[in-house]
mmCIF file of C-alpha atoms and ligand atoms in Angstrom:
data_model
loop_
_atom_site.group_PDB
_atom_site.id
_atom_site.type_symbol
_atom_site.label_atom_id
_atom_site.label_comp_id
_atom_site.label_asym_id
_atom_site.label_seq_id
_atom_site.Cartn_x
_atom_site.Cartn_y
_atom_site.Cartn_z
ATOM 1 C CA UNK A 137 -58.574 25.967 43.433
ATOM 2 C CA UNK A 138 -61.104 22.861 42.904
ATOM 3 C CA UNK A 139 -61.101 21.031 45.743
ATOM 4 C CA UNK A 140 -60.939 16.796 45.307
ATOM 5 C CA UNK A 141 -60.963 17.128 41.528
ATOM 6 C CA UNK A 142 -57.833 15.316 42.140
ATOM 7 C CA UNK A 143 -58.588 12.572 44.852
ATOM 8 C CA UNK A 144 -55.981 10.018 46.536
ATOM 9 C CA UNK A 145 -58.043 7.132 47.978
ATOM 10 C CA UNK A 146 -56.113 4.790 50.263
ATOM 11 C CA UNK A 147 -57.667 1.743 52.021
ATOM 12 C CA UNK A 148 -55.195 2.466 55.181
ATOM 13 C CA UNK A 149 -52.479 4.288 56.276
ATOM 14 C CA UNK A 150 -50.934 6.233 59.198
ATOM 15 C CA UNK A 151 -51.926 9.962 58.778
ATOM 16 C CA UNK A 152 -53.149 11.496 55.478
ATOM 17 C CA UNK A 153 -51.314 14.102 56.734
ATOM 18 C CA UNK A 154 -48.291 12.827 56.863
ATOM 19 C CA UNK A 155 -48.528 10.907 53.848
ATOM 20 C CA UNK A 156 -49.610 14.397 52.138
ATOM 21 C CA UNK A 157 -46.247 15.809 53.716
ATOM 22 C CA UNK A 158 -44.016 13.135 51.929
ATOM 23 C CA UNK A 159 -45.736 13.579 48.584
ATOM 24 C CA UNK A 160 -45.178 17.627 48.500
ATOM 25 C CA UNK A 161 -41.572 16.768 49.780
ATOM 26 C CA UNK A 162 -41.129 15.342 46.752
ATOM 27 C CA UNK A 163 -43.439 17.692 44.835
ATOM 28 C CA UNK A 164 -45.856 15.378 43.504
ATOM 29 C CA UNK A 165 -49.314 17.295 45.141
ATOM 30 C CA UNK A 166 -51.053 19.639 42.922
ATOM 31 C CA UNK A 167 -53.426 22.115 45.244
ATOM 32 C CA UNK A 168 -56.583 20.763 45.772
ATOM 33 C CA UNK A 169 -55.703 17.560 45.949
ATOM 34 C CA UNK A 170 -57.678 15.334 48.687
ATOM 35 C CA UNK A 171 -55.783 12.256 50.113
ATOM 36 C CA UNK A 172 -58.521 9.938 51.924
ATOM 37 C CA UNK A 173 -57.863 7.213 54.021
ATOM 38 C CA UNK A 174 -60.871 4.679 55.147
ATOM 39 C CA UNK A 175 -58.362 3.976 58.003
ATOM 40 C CA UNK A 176 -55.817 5.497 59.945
ATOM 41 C CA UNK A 177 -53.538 3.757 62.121
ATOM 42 C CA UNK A 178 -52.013 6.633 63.479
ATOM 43 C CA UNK A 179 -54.557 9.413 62.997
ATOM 44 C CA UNK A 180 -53.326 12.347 64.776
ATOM 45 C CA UNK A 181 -55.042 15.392 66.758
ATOM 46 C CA UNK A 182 -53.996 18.919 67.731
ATOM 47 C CA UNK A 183 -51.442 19.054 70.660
ATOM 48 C CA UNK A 184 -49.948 15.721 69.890
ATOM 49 C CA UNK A 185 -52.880 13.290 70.509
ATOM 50 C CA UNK A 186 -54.284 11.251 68.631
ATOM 51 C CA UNK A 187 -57.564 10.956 66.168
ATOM 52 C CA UNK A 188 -59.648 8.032 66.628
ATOM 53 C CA UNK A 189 -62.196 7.306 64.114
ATOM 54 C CA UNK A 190 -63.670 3.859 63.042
ATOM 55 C CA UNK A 191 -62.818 2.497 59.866
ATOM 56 C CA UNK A 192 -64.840 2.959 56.742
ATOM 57 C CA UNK A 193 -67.332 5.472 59.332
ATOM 58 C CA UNK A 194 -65.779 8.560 59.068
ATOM 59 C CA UNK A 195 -64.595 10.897 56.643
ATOM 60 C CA UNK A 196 -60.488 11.413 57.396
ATOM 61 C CA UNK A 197 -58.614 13.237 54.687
ATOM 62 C CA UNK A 198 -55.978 16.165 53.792
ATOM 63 C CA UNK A 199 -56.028 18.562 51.442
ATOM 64 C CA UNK A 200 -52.974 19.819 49.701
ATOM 65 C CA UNK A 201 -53.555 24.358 49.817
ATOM 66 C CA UNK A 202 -51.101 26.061 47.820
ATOM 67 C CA UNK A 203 -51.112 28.770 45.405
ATOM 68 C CA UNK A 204 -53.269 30.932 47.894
ATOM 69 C CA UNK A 205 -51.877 34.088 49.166
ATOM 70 C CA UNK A 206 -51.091 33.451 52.786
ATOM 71 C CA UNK A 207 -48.366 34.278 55.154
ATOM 72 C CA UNK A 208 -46.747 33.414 58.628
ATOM 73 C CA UNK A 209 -48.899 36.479 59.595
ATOM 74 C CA UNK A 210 -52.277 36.213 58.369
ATOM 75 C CA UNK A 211 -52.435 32.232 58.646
ATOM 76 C CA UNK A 212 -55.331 31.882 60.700
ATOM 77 C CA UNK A 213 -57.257 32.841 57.813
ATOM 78 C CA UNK A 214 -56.808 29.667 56.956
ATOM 79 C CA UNK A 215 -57.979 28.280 59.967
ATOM 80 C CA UNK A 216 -61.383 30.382 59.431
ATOM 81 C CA UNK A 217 -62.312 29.350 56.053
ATOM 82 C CA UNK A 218 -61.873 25.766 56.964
ATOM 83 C CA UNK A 219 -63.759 25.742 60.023
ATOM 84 C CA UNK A 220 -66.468 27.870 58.473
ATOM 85 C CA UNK A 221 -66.698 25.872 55.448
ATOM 86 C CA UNK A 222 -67.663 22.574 57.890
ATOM 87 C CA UNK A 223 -70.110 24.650 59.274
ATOM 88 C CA UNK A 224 -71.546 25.704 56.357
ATOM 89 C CA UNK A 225 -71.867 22.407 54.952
ATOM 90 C CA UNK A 226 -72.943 20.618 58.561
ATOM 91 C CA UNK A 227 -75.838 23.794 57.824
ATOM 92 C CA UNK A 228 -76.903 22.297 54.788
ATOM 93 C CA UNK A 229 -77.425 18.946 56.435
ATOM 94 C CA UNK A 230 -79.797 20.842 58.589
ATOM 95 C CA UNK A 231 -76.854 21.151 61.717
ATOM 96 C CA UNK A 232 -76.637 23.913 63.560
ATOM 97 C CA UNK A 233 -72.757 24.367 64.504
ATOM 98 C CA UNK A 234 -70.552 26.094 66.080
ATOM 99 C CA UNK A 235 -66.915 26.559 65.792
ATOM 100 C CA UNK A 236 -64.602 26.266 69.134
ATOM 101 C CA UNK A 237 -61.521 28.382 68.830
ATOM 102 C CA UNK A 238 -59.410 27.399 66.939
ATOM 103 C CA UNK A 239 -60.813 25.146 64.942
ATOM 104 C CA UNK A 240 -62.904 22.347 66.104
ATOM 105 C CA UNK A 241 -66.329 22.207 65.017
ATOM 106 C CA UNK A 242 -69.061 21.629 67.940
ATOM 107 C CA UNK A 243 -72.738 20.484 67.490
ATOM 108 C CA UNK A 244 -74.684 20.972 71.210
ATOM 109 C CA UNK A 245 -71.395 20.741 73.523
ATOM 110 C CA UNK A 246 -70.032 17.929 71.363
ATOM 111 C CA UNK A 247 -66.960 17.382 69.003
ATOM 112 C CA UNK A 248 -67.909 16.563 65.555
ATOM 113 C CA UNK A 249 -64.752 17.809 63.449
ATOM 114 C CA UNK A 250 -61.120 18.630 64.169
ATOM 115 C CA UNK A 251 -59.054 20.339 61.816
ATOM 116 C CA UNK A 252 -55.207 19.602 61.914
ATOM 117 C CA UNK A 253 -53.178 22.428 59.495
ATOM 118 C CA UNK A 254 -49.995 22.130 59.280
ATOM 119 C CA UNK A 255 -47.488 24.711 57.429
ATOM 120 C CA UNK A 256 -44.715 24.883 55.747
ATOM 121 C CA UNK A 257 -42.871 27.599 55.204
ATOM 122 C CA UNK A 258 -39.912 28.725 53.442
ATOM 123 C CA UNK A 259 -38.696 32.291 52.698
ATOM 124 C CA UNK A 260 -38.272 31.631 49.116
ATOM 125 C CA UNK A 261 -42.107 30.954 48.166
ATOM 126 C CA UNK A 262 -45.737 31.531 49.736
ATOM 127 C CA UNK A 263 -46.782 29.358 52.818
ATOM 128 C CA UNK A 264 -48.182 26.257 51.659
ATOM 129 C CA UNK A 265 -50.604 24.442 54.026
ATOM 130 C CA UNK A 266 -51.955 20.326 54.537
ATOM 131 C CA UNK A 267 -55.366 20.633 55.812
ATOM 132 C CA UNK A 268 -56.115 17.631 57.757
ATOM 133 C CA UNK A 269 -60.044 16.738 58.428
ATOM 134 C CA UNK A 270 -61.174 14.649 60.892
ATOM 135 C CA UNK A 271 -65.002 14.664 60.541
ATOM 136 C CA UNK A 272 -67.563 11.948 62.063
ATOM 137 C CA UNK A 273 -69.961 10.906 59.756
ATOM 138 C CA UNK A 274 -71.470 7.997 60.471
ATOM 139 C CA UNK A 275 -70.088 6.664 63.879
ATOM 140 C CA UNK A 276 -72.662 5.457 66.361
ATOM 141 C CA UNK A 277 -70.391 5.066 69.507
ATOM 142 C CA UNK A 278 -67.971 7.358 70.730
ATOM 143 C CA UNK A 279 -66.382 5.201 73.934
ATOM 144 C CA UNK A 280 -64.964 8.108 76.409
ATOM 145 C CA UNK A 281 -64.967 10.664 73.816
ATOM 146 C CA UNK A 282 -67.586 13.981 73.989
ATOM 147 C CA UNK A 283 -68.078 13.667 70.300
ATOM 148 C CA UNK A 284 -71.607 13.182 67.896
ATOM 149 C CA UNK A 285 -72.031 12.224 64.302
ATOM 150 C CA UNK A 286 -73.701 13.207 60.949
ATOM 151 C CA UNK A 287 -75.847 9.962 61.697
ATOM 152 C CA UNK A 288 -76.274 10.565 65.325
ATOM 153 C CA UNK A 289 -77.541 13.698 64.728
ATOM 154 C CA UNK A 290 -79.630 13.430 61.667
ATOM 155 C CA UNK A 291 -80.773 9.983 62.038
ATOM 156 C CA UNK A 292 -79.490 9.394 58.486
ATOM 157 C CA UNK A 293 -76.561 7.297 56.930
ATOM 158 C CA UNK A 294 -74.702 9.303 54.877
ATOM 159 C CA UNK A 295 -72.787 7.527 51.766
ATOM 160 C CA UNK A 296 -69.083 9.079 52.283
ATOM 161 C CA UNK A 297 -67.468 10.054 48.721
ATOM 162 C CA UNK A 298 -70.813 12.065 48.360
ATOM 163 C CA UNK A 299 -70.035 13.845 52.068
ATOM 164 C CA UNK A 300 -66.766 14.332 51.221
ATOM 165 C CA UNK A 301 -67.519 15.968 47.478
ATOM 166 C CA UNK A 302 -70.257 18.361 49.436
ATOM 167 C CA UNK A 303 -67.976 19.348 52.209
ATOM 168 C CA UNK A 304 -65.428 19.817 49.109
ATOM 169 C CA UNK A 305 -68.309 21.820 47.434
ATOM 170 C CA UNK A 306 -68.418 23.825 50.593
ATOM 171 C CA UNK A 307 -65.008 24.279 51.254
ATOM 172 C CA UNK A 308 -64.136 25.862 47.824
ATOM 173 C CA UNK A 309 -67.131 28.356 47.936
ATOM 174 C CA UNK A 310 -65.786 29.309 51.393
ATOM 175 C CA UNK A 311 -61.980 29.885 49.981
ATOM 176 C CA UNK A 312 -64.074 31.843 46.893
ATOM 177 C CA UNK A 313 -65.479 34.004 49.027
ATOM 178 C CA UNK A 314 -62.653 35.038 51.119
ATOM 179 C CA UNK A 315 -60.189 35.264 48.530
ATOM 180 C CA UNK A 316 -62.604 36.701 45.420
ATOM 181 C CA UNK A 317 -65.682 38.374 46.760
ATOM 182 C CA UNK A 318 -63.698 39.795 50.157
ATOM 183 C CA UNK A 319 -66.375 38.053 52.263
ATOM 184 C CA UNK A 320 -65.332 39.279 56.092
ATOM 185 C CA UNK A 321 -64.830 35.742 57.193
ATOM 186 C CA UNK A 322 -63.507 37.263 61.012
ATOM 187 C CA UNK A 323 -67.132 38.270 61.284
ATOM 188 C CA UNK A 324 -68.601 35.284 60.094
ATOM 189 C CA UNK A 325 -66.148 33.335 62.541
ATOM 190 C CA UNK A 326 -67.204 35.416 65.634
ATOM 191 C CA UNK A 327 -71.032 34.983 65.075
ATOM 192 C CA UNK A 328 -70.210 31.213 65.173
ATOM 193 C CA UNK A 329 -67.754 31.043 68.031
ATOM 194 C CA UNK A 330 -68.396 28.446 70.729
ATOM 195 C CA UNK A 331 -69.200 30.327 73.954
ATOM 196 C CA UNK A 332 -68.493 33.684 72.360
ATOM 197 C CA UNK A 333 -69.379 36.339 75.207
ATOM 198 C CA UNK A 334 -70.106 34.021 77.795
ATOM 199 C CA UNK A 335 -68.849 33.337 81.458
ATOM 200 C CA UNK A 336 -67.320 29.725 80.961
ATOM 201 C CA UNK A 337 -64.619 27.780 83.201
ATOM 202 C CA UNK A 338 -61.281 27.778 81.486
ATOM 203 C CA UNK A 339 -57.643 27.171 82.857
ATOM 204 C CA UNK A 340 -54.439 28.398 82.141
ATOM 205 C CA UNK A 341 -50.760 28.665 83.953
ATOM 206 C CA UNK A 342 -52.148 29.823 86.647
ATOM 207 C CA UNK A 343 -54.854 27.176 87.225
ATOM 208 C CA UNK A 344 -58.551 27.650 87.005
ATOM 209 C CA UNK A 345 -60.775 31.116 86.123
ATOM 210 C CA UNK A 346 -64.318 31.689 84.996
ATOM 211 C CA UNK A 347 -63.759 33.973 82.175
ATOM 212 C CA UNK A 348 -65.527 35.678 78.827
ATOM 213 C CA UNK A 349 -64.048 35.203 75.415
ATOM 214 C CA UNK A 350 -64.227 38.533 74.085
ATOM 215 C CA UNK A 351 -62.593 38.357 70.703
ATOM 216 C CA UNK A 352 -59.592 37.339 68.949
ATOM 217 C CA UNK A 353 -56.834 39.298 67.951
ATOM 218 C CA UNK A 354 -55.348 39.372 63.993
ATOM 219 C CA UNK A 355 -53.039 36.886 64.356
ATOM 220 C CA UNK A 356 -55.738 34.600 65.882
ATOM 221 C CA UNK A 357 -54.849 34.416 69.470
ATOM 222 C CA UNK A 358 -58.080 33.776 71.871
ATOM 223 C CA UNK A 359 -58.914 37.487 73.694
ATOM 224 C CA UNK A 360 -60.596 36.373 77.577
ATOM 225 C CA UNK A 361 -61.537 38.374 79.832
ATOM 226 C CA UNK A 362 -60.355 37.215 83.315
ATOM 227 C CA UNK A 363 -61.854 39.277 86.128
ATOM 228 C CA UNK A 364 -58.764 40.347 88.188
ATOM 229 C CA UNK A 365 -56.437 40.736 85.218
ATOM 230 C CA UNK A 366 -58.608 42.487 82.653
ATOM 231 C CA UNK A 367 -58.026 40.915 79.183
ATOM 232 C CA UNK A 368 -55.946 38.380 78.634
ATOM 233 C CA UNK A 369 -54.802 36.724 75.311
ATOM 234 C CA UNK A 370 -53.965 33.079 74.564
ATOM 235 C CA UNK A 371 -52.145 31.224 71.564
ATOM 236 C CA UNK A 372 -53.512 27.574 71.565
ATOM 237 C CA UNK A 373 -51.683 25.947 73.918
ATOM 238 C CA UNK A 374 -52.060 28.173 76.473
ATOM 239 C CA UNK A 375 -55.668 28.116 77.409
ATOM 240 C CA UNK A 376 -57.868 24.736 77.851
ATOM 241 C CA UNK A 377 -61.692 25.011 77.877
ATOM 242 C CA UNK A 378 -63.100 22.919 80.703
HETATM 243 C C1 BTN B 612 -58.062 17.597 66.336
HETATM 244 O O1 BTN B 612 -59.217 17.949 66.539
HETATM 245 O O2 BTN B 612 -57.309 17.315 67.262
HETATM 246 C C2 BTN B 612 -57.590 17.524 64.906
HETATM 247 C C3 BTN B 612 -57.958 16.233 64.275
HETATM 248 C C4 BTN B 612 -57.512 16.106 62.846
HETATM 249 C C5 BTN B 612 -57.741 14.708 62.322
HETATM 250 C C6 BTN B 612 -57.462 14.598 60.850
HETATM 251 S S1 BTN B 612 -58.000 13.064 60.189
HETATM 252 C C7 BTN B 612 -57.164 13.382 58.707
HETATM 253 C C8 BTN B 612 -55.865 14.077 59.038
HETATM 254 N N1 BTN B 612 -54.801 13.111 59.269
HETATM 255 C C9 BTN B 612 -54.406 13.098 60.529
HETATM 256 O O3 BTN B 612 -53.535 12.335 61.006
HETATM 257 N N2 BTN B 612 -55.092 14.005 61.244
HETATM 258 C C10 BTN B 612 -56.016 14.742 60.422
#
């Protein structure tokens, strides 16, 4: 799969995503395909909220995955190469990341990528996938958001169709190695997971716990270790990181 080969640029629209959605609905998206927006009016975020980013500062874009071999079952995968392909690119800009389950990507406690994936399936034909990017170039000013920039952190402006065509670089070596040199991207994952074996403040149903993440199971749910009840595991909405 190249990656942005193909590329969509719009000057503004709601989500990438969802404007990603309507094209494969009507099966105009080749994979690989990158739709980029310089605006968003209606960016959105993991559990229903909403991505902020300012205009013509950020990179925000979806790309079209299909033709890769993935399944209702081993769809985190996908999650993993994404997340460890921003890290391996933020690494070549001299970053040191981290990823926070599932698939956020930290730099020193802050948020400087989301990922939004979103599926679809259908029993007749392999899962196909819109990979929605959120990542924060060069913003300055993050107004009640915990979140950093490429610029805040390196001091540098950084042009955006050449960040987007090295993240692209990145992100097709990372699907290369998974899917043609059977890199073990699980490990690569854990040795980058955000507070990986350490005793952090998390809630869940039952309210507040200082806890351990431990591991994460094959489907991808979040393993913690909870004092009183031994091990617990989480899907995403079920556990929030305080
Ligand atoms: C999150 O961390 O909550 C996920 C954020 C994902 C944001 C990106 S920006 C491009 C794409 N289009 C959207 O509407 N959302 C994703």
């Amino acid at each position: 799969m190249r990656i942005g080969q193909k590329l969509i640029h719009l000057e503004s629209v709601d989500s990438t995503n969802n404007y990603a959605a309507n094209l494969v609905k009507q099966g105009r998206l080749t994979s690989g395909t990158v739709i980029l927006a310089d605006e968003q009016v209606s960016g959105r975020g993991q559990r229903g909220t909403e991505w902020h980013a300012e205009p013509g500062k950020n990179l925000t874009f979806s790309l079209f995955v299909d033709e890769v071999n993935l399944s209702v079952n081993n769809q985190f995968i996908l999650s993993q190469i994404i997340a460890v392909g921003i890290h391996d690119f933020l690494e070549k800009q001299g970053l040191n990341a981290s990823i926070k389950w599932p698939n956020d990507v930290y730099i020193n406690d802050k948020k400087i990528a989301g990922i939004l994936i979103e599926n679809q399936l259908s029993s007749s034909r392999p899962m196909r996938s819109i990979v929605g990017i959120g990542l924060n170039v060069n913003q300055c000013e993050f107004v009640d958001f915990n979140a950093t920039s490429i610029q805040l952190e390196t001091g540098v402006f950084h042009p955006l169709l050449d960040t987007l065509y090295s993240l692209a670089d990145a992100l097709e070596h990372s699907f290369h190695a998974v899917f043609s040199e059977n890199f073990d991207i699980n490990s690569r994952y854990m040795q980058l997971l955000y507070q990986y074996q350490q005793s952090c403040r998390y809630s869940d149903e039952k309210g507040e716990f200082m806890g351990e993440i431990v591991g994460i199971s094959s489907i991808g749910k979040l393993q913690v270790l909870k004092s009183e009840e031994g091990i617990q595991e989480y899907s995403f909405k079920e556990i929030v990181f305080l």
